[in-house]
Short mmCIF file of C-alpha atoms in Angstrom, two decimals:
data_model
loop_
_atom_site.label_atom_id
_atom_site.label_comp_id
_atom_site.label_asym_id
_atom_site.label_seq_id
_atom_site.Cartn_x
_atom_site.Cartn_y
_atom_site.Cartn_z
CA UNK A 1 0.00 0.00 0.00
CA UNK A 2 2.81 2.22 0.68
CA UNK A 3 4.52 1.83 -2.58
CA UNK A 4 1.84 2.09 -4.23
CA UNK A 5 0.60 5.42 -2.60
CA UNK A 6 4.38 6.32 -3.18
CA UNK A 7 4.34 5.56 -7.17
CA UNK A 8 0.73 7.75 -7.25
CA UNK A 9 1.97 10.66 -5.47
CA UNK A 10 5.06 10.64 -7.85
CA UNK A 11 3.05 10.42 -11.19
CA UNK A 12 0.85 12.60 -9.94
CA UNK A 13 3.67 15.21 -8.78
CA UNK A 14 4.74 14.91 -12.98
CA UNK A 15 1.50 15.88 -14.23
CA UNK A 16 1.43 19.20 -12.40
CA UNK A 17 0.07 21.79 -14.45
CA UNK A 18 3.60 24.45 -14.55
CA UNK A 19 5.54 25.28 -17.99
CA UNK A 20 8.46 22.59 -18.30
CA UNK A 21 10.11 23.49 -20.72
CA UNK A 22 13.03 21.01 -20.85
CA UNK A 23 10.99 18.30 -19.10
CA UNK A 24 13.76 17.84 -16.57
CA UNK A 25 12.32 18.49 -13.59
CA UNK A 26 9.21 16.36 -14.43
CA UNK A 27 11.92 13.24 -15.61
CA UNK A 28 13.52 14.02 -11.86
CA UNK A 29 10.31 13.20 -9.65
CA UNK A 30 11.23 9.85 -8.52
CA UNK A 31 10.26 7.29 -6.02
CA UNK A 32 13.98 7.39 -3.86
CA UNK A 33 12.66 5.25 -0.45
CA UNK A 34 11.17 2.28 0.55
CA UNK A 35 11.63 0.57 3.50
CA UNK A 36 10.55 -0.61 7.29
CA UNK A 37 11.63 1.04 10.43
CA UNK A 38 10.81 -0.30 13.50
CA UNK A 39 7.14 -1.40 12.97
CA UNK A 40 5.97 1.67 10.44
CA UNK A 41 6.64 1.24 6.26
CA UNK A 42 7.39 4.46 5.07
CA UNK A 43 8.33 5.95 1.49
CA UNK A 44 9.56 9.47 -0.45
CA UNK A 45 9.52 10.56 -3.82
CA UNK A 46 11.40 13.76 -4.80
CA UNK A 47 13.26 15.74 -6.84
CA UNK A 48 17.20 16.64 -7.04
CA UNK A 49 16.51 19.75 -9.07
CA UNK A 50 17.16 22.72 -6.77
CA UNK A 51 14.91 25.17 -8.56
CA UNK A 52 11.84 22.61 -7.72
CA UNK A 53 11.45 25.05 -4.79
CA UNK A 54 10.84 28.22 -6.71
CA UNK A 55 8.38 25.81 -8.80
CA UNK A 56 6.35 24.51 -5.79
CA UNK A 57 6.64 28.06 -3.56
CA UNK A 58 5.88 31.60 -4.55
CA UNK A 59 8.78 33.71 -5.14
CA UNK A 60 8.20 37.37 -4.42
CA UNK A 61 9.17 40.21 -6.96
CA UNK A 62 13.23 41.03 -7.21
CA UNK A 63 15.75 42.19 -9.25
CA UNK A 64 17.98 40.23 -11.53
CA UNK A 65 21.20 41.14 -12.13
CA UNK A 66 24.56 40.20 -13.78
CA UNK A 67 27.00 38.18 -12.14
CA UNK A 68 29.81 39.98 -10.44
CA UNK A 69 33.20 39.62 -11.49
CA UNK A 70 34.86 36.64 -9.07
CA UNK A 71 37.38 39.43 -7.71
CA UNK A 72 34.68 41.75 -7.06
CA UNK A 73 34.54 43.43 -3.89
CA UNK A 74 31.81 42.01 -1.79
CA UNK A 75 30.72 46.06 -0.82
CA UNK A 76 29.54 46.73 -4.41
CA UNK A 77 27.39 44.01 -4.81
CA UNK A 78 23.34 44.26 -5.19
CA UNK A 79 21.55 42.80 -2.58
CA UNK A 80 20.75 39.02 -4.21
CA UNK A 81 23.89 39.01 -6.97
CA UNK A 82 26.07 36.60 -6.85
CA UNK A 83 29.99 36.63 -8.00
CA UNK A 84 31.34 34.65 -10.80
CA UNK A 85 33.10 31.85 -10.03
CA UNK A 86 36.49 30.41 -11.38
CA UNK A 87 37.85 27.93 -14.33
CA UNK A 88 35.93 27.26 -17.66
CA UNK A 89 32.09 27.52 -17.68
CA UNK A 90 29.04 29.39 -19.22
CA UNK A 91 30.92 32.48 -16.99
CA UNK A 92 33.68 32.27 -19.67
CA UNK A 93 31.19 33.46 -22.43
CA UNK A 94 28.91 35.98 -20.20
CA UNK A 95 28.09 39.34 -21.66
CA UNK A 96 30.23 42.01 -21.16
CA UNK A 97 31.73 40.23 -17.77
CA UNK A 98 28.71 40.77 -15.38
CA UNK A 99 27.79 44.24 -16.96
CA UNK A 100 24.73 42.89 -18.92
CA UNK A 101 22.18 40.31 -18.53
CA UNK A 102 21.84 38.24 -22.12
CA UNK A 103 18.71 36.42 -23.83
CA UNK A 104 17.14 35.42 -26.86
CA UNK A 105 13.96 35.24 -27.81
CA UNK A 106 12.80 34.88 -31.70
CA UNK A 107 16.04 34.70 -32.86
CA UNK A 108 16.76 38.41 -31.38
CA UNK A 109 19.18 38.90 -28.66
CA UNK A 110 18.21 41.50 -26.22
CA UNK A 111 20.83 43.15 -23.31
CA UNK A 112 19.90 44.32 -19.90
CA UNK A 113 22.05 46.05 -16.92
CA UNK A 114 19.16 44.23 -14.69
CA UNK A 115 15.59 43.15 -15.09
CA UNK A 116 12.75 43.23 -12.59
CA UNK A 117 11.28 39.71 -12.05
CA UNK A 118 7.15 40.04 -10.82
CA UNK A 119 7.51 36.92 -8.65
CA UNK A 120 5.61 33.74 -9.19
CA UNK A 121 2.73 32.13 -8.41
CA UNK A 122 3.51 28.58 -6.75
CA UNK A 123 2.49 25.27 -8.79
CA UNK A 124 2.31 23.19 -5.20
CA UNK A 125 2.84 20.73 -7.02
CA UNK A 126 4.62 18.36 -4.39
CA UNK A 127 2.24 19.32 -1.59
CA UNK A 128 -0.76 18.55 -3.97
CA UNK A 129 0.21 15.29 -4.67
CA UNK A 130 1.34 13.71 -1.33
CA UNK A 131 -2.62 14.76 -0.67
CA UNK A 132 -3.29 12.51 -3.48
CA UNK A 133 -0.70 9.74 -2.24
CA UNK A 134 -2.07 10.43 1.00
CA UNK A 135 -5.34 9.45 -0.05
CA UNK A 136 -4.40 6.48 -2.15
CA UNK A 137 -2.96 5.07 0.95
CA UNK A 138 -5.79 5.25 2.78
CA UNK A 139 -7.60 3.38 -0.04
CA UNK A 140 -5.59 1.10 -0.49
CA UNK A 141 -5.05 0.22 3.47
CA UNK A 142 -9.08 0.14 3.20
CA UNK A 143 -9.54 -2.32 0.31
CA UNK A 144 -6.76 -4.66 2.20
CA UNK A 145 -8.78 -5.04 5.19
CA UNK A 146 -11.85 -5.79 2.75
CA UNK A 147 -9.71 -8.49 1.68
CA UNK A 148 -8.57 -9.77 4.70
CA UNK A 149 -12.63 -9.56 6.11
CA UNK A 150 -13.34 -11.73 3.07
CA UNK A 151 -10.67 -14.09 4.16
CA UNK A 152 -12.06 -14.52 7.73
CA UNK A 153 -15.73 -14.50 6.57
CA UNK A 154 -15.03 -17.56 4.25
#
């Protein structure tokens, strides 16, 4: 019954209704437990994506800005921007070296000094399905005690 609560929470986790656009954080939402403690049977499904969180919560409105320069004094930096770090990586081709924000769109590149993000709505997508799995559990721990009253009965 657990597992199988587990395995419905998880699939229903993937069908939550946000934009995926690269389907990775839907192909991440996996059944990672199973096992008995003690007396109890317990399970988890989850995802290793760390942006999962700013999927499932709201995120409040903020600014976005280029990353700072890996030297760069930590006094001159925006509340919420981060420093570039060291060695090859997408740093090594940033705009301008943390003086503009890049992105596409169309085929047309556009450049920023910073953007304001609005904030997002939260999908809840987690929380709304271990109410699901939740409930499949309880159905399922219900229909095996039918079975086993069908057992005794006979």
């Amino acid at each position: 019954a657990v597992r199988v609560a587990a395995i419905a929470g998880r699939d229903d986790a993937r069908s939550g209704g946000w934009k995926d656009q690269s389907g990775e954080l839907r192909r991440t939402i996996q059944v990672t437990a199973f096992s008995w403690q003690g007396a109890a049977c317990w399970s988890e499904y989850r995802t290793q994506k760390p942006y999962a969180l700013w999927v499932e919560d709201e995120t409040k409105a903020h600014w976005i800005f280029p990353k700072a320069d890996y030297n760069a004094p930590t006094a001159g930096l925006y509340a919420g921007q981060t420093r570039r770090g060291r060695g090859k990586g997408p740093h090594e081709h940033a705009a301008g070296r943390g003086k503009a924000l890049r992105w596409q769109i169309d085929g047309q590149q556009f450049f920023a000094r910073r953007v304001y993000h609005p904030g997002t709505f939260g999908f809840h997508f987690m929380r709304d399905s271990a109410k699901h799995a939740r409930a499949v559990l309880i159905n399922e721990i219900d229909r095996g005690f039918n079975n086993l009253r069908s057992v005794w009965a006979a």
